[in-house]
Short mmCIF file of C-alpha atoms and ligand atoms in Angstrom, two decimals:
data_model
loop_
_atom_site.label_atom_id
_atom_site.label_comp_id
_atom_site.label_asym_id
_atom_site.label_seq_id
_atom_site.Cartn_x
_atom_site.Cartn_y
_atom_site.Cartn_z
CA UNK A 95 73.75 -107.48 -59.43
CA UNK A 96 72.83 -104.23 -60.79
CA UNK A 97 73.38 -101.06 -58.43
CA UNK A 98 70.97 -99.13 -60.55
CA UNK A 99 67.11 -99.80 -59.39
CA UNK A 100 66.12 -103.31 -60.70
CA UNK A 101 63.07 -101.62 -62.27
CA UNK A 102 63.70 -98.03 -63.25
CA UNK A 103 60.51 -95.86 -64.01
CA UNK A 104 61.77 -93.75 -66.10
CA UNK A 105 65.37 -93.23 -68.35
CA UNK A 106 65.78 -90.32 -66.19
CA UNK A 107 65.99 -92.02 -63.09
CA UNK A 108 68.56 -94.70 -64.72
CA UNK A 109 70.82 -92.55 -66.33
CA UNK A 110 70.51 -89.49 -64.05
CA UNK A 111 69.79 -90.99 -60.52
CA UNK A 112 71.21 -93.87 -58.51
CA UNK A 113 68.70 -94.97 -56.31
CA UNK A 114 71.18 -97.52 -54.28
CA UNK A 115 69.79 -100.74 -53.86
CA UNK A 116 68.31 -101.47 -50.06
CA UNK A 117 71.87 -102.92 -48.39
CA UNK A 118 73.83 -99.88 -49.98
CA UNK A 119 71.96 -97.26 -48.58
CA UNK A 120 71.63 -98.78 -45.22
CA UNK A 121 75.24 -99.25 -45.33
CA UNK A 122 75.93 -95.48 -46.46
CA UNK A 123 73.34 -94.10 -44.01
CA UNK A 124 75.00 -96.16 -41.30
CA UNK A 125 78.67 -94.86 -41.76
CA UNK A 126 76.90 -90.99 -42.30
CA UNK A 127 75.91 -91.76 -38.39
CA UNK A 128 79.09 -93.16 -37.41
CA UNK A 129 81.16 -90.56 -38.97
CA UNK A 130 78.82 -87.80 -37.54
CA UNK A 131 78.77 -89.19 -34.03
CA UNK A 132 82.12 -90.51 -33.47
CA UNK A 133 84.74 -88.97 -36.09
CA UNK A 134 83.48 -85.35 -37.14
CA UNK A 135 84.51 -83.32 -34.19
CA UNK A 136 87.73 -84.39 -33.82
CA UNK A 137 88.86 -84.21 -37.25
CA UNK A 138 90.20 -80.62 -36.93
CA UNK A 139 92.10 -81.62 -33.70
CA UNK A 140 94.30 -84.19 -35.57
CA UNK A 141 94.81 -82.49 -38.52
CA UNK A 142 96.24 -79.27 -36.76
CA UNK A 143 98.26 -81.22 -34.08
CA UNK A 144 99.15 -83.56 -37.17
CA UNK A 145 98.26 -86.53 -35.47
CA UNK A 146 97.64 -89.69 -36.84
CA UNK A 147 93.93 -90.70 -35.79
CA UNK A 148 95.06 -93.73 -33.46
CA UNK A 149 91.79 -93.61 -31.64
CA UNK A 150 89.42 -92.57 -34.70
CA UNK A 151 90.94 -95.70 -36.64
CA UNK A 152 90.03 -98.38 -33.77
CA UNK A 153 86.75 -96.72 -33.97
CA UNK A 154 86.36 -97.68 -37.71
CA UNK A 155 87.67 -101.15 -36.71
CA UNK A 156 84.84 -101.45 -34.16
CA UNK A 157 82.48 -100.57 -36.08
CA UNK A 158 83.33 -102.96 -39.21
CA UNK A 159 84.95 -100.52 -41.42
CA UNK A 160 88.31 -101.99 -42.56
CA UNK A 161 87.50 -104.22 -44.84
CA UNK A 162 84.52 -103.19 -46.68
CA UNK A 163 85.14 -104.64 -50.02
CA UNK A 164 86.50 -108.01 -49.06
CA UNK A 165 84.11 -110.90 -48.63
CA UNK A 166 82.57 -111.94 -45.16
CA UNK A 167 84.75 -115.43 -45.12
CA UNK A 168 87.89 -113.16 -44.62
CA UNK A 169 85.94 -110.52 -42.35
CA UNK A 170 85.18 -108.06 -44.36
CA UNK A 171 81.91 -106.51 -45.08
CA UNK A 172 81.21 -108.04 -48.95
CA UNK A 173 80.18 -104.67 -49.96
CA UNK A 174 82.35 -104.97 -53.19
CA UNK A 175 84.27 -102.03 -54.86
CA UNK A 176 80.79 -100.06 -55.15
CA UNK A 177 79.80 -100.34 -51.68
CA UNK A 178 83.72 -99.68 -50.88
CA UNK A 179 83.57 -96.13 -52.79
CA UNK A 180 80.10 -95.04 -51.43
CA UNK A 181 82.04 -95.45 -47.99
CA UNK A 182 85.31 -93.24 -49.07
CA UNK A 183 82.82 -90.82 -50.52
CA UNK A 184 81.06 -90.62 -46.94
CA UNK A 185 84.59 -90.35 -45.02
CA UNK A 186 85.90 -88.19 -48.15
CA UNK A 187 83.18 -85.68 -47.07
CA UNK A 188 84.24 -85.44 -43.95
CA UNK A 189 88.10 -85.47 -43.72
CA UNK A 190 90.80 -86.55 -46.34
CA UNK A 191 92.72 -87.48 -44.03
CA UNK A 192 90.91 -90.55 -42.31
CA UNK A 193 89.86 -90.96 -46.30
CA UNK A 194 93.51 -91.88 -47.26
CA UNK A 195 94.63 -94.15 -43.86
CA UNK A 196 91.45 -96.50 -44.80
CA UNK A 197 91.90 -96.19 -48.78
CA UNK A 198 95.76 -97.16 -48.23
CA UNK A 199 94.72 -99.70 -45.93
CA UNK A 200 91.78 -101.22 -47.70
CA UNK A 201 91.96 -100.47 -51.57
CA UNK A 202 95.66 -100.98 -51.82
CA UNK A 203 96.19 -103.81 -49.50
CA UNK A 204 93.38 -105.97 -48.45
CA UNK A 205 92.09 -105.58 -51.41
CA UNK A 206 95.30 -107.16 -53.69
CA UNK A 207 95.79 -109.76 -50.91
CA UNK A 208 92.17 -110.45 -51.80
CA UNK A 209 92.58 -110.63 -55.40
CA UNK A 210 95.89 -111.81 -55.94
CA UNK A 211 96.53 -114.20 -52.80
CA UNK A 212 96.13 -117.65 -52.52
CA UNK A 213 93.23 -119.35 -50.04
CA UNK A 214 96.69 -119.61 -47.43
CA UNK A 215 97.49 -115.59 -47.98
CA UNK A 216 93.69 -114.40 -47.86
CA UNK A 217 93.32 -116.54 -44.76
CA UNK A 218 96.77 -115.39 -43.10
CA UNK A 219 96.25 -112.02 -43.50
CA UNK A 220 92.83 -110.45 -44.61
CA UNK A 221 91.17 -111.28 -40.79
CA UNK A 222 93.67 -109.34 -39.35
CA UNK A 223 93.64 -106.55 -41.31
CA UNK A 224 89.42 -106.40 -42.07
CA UNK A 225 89.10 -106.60 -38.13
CA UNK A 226 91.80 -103.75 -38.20
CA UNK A 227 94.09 -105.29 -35.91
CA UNK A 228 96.57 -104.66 -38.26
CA UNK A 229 97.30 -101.63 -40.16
CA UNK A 230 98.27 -102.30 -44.23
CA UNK A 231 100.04 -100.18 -46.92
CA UNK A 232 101.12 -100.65 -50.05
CA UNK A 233 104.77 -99.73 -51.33
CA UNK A 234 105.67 -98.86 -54.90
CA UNK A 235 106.94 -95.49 -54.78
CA UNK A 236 110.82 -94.76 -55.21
CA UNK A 237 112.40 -91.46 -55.15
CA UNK A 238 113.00 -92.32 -58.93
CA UNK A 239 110.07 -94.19 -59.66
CA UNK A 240 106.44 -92.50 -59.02
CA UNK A 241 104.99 -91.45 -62.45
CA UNK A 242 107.50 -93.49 -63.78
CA UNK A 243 106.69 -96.78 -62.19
CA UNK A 244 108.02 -98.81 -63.56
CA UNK A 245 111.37 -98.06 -63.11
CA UNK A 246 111.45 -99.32 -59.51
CA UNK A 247 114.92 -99.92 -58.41
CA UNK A 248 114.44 -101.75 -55.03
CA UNK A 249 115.22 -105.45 -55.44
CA UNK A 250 114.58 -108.70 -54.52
CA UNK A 251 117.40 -111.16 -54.20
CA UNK A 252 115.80 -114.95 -54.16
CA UNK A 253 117.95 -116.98 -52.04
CA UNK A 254 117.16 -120.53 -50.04
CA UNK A 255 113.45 -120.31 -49.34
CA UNK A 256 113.27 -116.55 -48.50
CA UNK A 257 113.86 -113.08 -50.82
CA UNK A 258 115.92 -110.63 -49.12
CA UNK A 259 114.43 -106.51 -49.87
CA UNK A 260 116.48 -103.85 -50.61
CA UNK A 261 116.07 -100.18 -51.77
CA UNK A 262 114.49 -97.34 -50.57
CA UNK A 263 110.15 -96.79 -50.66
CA UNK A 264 108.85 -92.99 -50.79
CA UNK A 265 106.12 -91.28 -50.00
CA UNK A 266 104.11 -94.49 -48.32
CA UNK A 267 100.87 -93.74 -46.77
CA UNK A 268 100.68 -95.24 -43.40
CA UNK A 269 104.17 -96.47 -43.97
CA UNK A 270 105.55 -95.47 -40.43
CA UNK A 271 102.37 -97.25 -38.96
CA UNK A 272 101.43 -100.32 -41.11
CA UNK A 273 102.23 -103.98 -40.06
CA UNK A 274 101.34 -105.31 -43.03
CA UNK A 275 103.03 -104.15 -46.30
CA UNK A 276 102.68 -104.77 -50.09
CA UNK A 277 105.79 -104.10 -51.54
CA UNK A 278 106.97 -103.88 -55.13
CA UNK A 279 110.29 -104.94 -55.80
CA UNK A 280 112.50 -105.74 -59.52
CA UNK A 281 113.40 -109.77 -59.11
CA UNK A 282 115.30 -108.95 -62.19
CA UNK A 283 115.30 -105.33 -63.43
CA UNK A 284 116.80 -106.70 -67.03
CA UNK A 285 113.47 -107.99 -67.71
CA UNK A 286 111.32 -104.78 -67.64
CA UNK A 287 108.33 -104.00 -65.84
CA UNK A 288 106.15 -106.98 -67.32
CA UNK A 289 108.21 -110.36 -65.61
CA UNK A 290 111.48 -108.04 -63.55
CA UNK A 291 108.67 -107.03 -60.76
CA UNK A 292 107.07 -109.01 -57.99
CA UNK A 293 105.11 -108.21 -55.48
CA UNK A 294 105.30 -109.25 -51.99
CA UNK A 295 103.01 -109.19 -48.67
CA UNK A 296 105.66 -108.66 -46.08
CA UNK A 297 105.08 -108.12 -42.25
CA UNK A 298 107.16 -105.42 -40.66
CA UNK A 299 107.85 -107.91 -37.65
CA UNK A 300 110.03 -109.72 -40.39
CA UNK A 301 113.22 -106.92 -39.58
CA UNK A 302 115.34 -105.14 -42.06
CA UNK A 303 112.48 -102.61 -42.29
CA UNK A 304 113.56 -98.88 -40.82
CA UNK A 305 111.34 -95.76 -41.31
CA UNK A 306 113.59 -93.05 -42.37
CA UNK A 307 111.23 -89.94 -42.48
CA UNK A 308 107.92 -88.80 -42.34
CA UNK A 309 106.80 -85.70 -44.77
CA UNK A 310 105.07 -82.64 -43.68
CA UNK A 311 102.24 -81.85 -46.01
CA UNK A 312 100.39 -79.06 -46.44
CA UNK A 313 97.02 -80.91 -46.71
CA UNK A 314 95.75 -84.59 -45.34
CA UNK A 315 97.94 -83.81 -42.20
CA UNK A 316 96.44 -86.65 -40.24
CA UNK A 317 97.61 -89.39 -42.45
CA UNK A 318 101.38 -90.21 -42.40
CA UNK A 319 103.25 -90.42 -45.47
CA UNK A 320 106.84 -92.14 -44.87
CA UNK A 321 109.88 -93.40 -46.47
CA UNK A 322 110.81 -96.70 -45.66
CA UNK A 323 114.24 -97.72 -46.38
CA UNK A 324 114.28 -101.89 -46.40
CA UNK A 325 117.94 -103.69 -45.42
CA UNK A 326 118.06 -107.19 -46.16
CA UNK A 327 114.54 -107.49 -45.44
CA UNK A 328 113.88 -111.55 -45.34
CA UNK A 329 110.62 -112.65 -46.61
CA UNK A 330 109.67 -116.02 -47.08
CA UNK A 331 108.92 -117.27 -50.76
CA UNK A 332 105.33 -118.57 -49.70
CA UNK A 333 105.16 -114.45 -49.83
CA UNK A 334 105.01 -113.52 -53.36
CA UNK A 335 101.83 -112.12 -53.95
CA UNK A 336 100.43 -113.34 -57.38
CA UNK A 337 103.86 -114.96 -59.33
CA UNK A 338 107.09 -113.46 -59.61
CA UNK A 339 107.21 -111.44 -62.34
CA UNK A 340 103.60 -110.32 -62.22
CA UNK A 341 103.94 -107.41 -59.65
CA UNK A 342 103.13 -104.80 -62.08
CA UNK A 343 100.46 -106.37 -63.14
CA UNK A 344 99.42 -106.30 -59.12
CA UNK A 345 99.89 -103.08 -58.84
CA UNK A 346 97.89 -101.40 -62.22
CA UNK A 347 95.35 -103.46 -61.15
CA UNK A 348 95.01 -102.63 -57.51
CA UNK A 349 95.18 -98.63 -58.83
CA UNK A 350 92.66 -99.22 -60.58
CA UNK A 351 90.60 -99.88 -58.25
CA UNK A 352 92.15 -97.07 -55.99
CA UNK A 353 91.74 -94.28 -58.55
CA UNK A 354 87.95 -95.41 -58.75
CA UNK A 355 87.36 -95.01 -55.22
CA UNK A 356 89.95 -92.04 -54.60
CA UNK A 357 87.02 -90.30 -57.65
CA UNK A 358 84.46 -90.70 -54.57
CA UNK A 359 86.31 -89.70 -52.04
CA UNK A 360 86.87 -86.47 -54.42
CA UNK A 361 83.09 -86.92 -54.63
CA UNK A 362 82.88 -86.51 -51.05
CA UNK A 363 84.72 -83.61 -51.15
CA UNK A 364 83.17 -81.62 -53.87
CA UNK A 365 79.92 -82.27 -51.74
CA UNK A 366 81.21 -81.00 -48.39
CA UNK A 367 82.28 -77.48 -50.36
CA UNK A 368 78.70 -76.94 -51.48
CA UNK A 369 77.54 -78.27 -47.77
CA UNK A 370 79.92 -75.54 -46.57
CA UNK A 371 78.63 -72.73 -48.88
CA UNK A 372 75.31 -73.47 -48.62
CA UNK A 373 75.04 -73.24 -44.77
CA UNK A 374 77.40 -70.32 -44.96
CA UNK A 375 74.70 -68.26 -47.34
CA UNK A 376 71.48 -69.16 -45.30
CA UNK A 377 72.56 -66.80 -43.23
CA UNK A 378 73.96 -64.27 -45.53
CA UNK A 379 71.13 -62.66 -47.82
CA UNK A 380 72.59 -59.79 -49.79
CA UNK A 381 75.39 -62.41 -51.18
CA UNK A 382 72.77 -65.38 -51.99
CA UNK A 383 71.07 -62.99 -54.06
CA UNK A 384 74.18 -62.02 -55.64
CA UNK A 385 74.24 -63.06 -59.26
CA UNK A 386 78.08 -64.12 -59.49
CA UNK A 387 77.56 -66.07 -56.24
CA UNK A 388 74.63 -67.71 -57.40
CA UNK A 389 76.53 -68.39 -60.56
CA UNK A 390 79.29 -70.07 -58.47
CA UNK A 391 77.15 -72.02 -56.45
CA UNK A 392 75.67 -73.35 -59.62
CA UNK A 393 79.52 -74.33 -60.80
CA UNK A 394 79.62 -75.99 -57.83
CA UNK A 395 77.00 -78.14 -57.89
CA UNK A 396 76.74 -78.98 -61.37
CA UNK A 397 80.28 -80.22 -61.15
CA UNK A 398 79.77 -82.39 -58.10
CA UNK A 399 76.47 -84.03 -59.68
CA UNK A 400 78.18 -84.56 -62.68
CA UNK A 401 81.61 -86.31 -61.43
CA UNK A 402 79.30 -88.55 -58.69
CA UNK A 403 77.79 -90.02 -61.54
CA UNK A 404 81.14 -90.64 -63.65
CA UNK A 405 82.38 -92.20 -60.23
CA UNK A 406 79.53 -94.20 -59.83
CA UNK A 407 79.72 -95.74 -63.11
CA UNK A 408 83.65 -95.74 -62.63
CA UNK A 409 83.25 -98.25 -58.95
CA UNK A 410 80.57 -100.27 -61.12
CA UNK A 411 82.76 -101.41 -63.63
CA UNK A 412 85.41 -101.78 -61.46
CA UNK A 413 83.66 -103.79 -58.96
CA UNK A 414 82.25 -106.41 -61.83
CA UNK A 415 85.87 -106.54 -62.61
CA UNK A 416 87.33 -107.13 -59.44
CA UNK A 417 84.80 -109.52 -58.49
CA UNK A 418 86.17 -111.47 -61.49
CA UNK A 419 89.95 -111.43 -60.74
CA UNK A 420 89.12 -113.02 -57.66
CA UNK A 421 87.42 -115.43 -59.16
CA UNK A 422 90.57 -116.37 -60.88
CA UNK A 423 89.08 -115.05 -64.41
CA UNK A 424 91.50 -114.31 -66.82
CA UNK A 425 90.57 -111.03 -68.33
CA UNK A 426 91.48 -109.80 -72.05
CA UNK A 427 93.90 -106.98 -72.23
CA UNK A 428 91.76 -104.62 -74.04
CA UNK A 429 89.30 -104.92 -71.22
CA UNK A 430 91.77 -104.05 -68.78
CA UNK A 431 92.66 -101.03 -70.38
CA UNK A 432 89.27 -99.96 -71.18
CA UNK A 433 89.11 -100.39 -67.34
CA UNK A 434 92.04 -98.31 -66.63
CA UNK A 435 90.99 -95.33 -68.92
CA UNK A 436 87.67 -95.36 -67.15
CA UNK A 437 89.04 -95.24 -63.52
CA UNK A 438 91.62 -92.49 -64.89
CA UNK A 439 89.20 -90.59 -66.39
CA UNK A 440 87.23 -90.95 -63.16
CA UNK A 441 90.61 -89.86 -61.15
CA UNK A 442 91.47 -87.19 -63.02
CA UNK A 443 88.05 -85.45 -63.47
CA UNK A 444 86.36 -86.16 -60.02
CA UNK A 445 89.64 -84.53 -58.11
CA UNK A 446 90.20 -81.57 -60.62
CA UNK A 447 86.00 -80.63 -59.73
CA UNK A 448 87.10 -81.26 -56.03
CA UNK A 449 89.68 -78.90 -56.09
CA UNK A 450 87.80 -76.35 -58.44
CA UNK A 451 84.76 -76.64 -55.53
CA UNK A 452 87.27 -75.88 -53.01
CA UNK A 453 88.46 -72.91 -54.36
CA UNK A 454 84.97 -71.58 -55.22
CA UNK A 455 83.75 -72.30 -51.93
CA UNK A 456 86.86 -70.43 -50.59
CA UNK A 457 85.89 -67.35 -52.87
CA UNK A 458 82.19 -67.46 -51.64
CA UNK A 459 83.03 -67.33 -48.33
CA UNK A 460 85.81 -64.83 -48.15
CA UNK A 461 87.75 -64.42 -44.59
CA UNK A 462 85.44 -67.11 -42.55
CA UNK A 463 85.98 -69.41 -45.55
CA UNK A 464 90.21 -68.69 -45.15
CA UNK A 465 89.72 -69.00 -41.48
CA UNK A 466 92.25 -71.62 -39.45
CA UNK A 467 89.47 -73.94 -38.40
CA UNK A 468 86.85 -73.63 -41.23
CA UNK A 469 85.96 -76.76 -43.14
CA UNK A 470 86.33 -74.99 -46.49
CA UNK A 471 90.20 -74.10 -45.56
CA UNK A 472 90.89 -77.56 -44.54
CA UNK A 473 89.33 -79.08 -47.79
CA UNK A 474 91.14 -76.30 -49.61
CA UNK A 475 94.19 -77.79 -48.70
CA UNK A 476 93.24 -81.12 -48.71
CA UNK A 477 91.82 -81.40 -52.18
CA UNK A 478 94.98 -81.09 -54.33
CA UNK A 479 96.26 -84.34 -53.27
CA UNK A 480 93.99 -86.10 -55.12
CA UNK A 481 95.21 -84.62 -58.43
CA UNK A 482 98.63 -86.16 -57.03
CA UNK A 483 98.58 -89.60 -55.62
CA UNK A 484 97.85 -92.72 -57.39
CA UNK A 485 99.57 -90.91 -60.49
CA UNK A 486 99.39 -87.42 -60.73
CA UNK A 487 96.70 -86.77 -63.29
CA UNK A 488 99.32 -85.95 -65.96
CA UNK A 489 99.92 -89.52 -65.80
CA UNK A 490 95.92 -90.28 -66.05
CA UNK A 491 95.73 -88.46 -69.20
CA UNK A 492 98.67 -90.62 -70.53
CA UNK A 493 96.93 -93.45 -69.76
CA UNK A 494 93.88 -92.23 -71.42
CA UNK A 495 95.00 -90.90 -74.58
CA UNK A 496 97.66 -93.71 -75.33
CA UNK A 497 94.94 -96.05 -75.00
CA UNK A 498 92.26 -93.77 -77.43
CA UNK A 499 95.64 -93.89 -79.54
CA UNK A 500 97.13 -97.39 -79.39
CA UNK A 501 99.76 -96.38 -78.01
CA UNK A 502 99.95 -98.49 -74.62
C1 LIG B 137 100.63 -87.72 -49.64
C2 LIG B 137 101.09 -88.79 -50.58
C3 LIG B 137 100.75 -90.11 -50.32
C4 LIG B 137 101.21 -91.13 -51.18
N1 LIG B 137 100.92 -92.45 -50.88
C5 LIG B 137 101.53 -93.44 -51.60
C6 LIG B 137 101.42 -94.81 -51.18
O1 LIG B 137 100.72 -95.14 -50.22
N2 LIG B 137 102.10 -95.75 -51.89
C7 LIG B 137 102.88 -95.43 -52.97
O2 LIG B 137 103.47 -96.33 -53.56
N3 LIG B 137 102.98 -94.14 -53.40
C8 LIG B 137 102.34 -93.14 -52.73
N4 LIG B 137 102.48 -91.82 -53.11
C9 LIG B 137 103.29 -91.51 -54.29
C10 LIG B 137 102.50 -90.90 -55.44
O3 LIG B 137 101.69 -91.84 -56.07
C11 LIG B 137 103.52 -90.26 -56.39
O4 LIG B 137 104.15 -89.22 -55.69
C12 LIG B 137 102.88 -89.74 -57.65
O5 LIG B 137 102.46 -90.81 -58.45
C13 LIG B 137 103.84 -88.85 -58.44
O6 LIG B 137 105.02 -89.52 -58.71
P1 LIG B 137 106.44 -88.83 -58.44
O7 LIG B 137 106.52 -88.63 -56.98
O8 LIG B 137 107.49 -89.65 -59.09
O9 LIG B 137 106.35 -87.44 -59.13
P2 LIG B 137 107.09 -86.93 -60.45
O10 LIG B 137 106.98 -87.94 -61.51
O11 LIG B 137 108.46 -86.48 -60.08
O12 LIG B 137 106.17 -85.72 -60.82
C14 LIG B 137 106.55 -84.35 -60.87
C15 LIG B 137 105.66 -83.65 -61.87
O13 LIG B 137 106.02 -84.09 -63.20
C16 LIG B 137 104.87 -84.52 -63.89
N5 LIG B 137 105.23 -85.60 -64.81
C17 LIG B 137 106.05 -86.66 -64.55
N6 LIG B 137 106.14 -87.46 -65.63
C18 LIG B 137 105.37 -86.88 -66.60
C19 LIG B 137 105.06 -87.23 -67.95
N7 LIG B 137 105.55 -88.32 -68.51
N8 LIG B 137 104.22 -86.42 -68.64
C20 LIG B 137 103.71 -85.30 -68.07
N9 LIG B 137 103.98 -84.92 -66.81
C21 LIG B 137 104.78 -85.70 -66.07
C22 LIG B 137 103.94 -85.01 -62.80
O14 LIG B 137 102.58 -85.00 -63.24
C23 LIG B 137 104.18 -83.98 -61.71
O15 LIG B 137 103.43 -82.83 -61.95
C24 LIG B 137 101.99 -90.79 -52.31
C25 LIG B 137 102.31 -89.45 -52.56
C26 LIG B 137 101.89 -88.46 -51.71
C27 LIG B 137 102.28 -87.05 -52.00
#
């Protein structure tokens, strides 16, 4: 199904508006409510006591908000990867934070369980992560290997009916916290990132899992990021996610789908920055009619318009796609990496405007703008991390001009 109106009235409304279809917009308005009733006002309490949300996080599961791409047989809320982004754009407007424990969670590991897992694996495990009884994560990261993934050096030793983990995992996002972990590890390293990777669903109740330190950030300082150091970690061969030797392919193709909704979440961020400003002038005259202001203001929103609609286009390719892969279609490698150059492009440019909204807004506002407290500081310091994770957007523009080039 199309998200744009079934029967646009004009070219301007299809190419320059998205009027959501009826479910999406219920959906969105919905979550606004939640997120305004239940999550808003405590958002600046965890994120100075650098708490994770424990609380905030059941309240998602309560409401239905774990598993928002992943069909209703496994619990989830069938919204797809469209309806999925609209939601991290919502919770993206209101903290990073909470934006990155439910994108870890849900775009990087119900959502490859849901692609890549057999009926057994979707059964086993999506329920209990969609209802959010468990927490999930996804591990690919190595202190050698983060822009450079594919040089993972963490391996995975097949013996009897089990692989035993070992190597160290950096910088995992809900890593201390997560019960449910998709890790990335070289079966046989000689063999190169295409066949020497495989990826695995393993539970942390299986042992030989030990969290070894949790970072202090600057920004998203409710989310955890950890390093998890795996010992013999035992996992049984019924979990190999996909085949062995197609982990990589697991993982480009679950960031895909991350990048695309991490854009919206930038989205979501770039919005809240003109939200801030704009309440922020109603009351302040002589600088609203201020021609540099206005000019900033302008920046602002022009940016954010433009970078909702290459996000939106971004999550609607990506969610034909996905829907596909779980279908069990095999899709042609040029369409992948058309795929992949979209969602970077989307990555890269939605989180550069987020962070260039940030600092505007911050330069509008002045000392109540750089205030301890005020939304505009926290989404100054939240914002860069989206230029970071899921490849730092170095790596995006890699991925974009080798394609353009033929070089991948
Ligand atoms: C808060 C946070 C949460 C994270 N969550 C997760 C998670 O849940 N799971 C997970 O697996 N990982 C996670 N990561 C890891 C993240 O994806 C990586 O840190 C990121 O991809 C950068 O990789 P790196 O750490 O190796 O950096 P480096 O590669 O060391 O980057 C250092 C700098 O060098 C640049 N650079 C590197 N190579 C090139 C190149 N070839 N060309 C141009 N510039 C280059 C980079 O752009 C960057 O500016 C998280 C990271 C952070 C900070």
């Amino acid at each position: 199904m199309s998200i744009l109106t079934s029967s646009p009235s004009s070219i301007s409304e299809l190419v320059y508006d998205y009027k959501l279809p009826k479910k999406y917009e219920l959906f969105r308005d919905a979550l606004r409510e939640f997120l305004r009733v239940h999550i808003a006002n405590s958002v600046d309490y965890y994120d100075s006591r650098e708490e994770f949300p424990v609380e905030n996080i059941q309240k998602f599961a309560k409401h239905g908000y774990m598993g928002i791409p992943i069909p209703e047989r496994y619990g989830g809320a069938e919204l797809g990867e469209f309806g999925y982004g609209l939601a991290v754009q919502e919770i993206g407007k209101v903290c990073s934070s909470h934006g990155t424990i439910i994108g870890a969670h849900t775009g990087l590991c119900c959502v490859p369980i849901w692609l890549f897992g057999t009926e057994e694996q979707r059964n086993q495990y999506l329920p209990e992560l969609t209802s959010g009884k468990k927490l999930g994560a996804f591990a690919l990261t190595e202190p050698q290997a983060g822009s450079d993934a594919a040089n993972i050096r963490t391996t995975a030793k097949a013996e009897g009916n089990h692989f035993l983990i070992n190597g160290t995992k950096q910088f995992i996002t809900n890593g201390d916290r997560a019960e449910t972990i998709v890790v990335f590890a070289a079966n046989d390293i000689s063999l190169g990132p295409y066949g020497g990777i495989t990826a695995f669903i393993v539970e942390r109740s299986f042992g030989g899992i030990r969290t070894s330190k949790v970072e202090k950030k600057m920004g998203i300082r409710a989310s955890t990021t950890a390093q998890l150091v795996f010992e013999d970690c035992k996992v049984p061969k019924e979990n190999v996610l996909g085949r062995v030797g197609y982990g990589f392919l697991v993982a480009l193709t679950s960031l895909d789908g991350g990048r695309a909704s991490l854009s919206a979440g930038a989205v979501g961020g770039a919005e809240a920055s003109l939200e801030s400003v704009l309440d922020f002038l109603a009351s302040r005259p002589s600088l609203r009619s201020d021609q540099a202001v206005q000019g900033m203001v302008a920046d602002i929103a022009m940016e954010a318009h433009a970078s909702r609609l290459v996000s939106y286009n971004s999550l609607h390719e990506v969610d034909g796609y996905f829907a596909r892969i779980a279908n069990q279609e095999k899709i042609p490698r040029e369409e992948r990496e058309v795929i992949s150059r979209h969602t970077a492009m989307a990555k890269a440019f939605c989180s550069e405007v987020a962070s260039r909204a940030a600092e505007r807004a911050l330069e509008i506002m002045g000392p109540e703008g750089y205030e301890e407290g005020s939304p505009v500081e926290r989404g100054y310091r939240d914002s860069f991390i989206a230029e970071i994770y899921e490849g730092t957007n170095d790596i995006q523009r890699l991925v974009i001009a080798r394609d353009l080039l033929g070089l991948s």
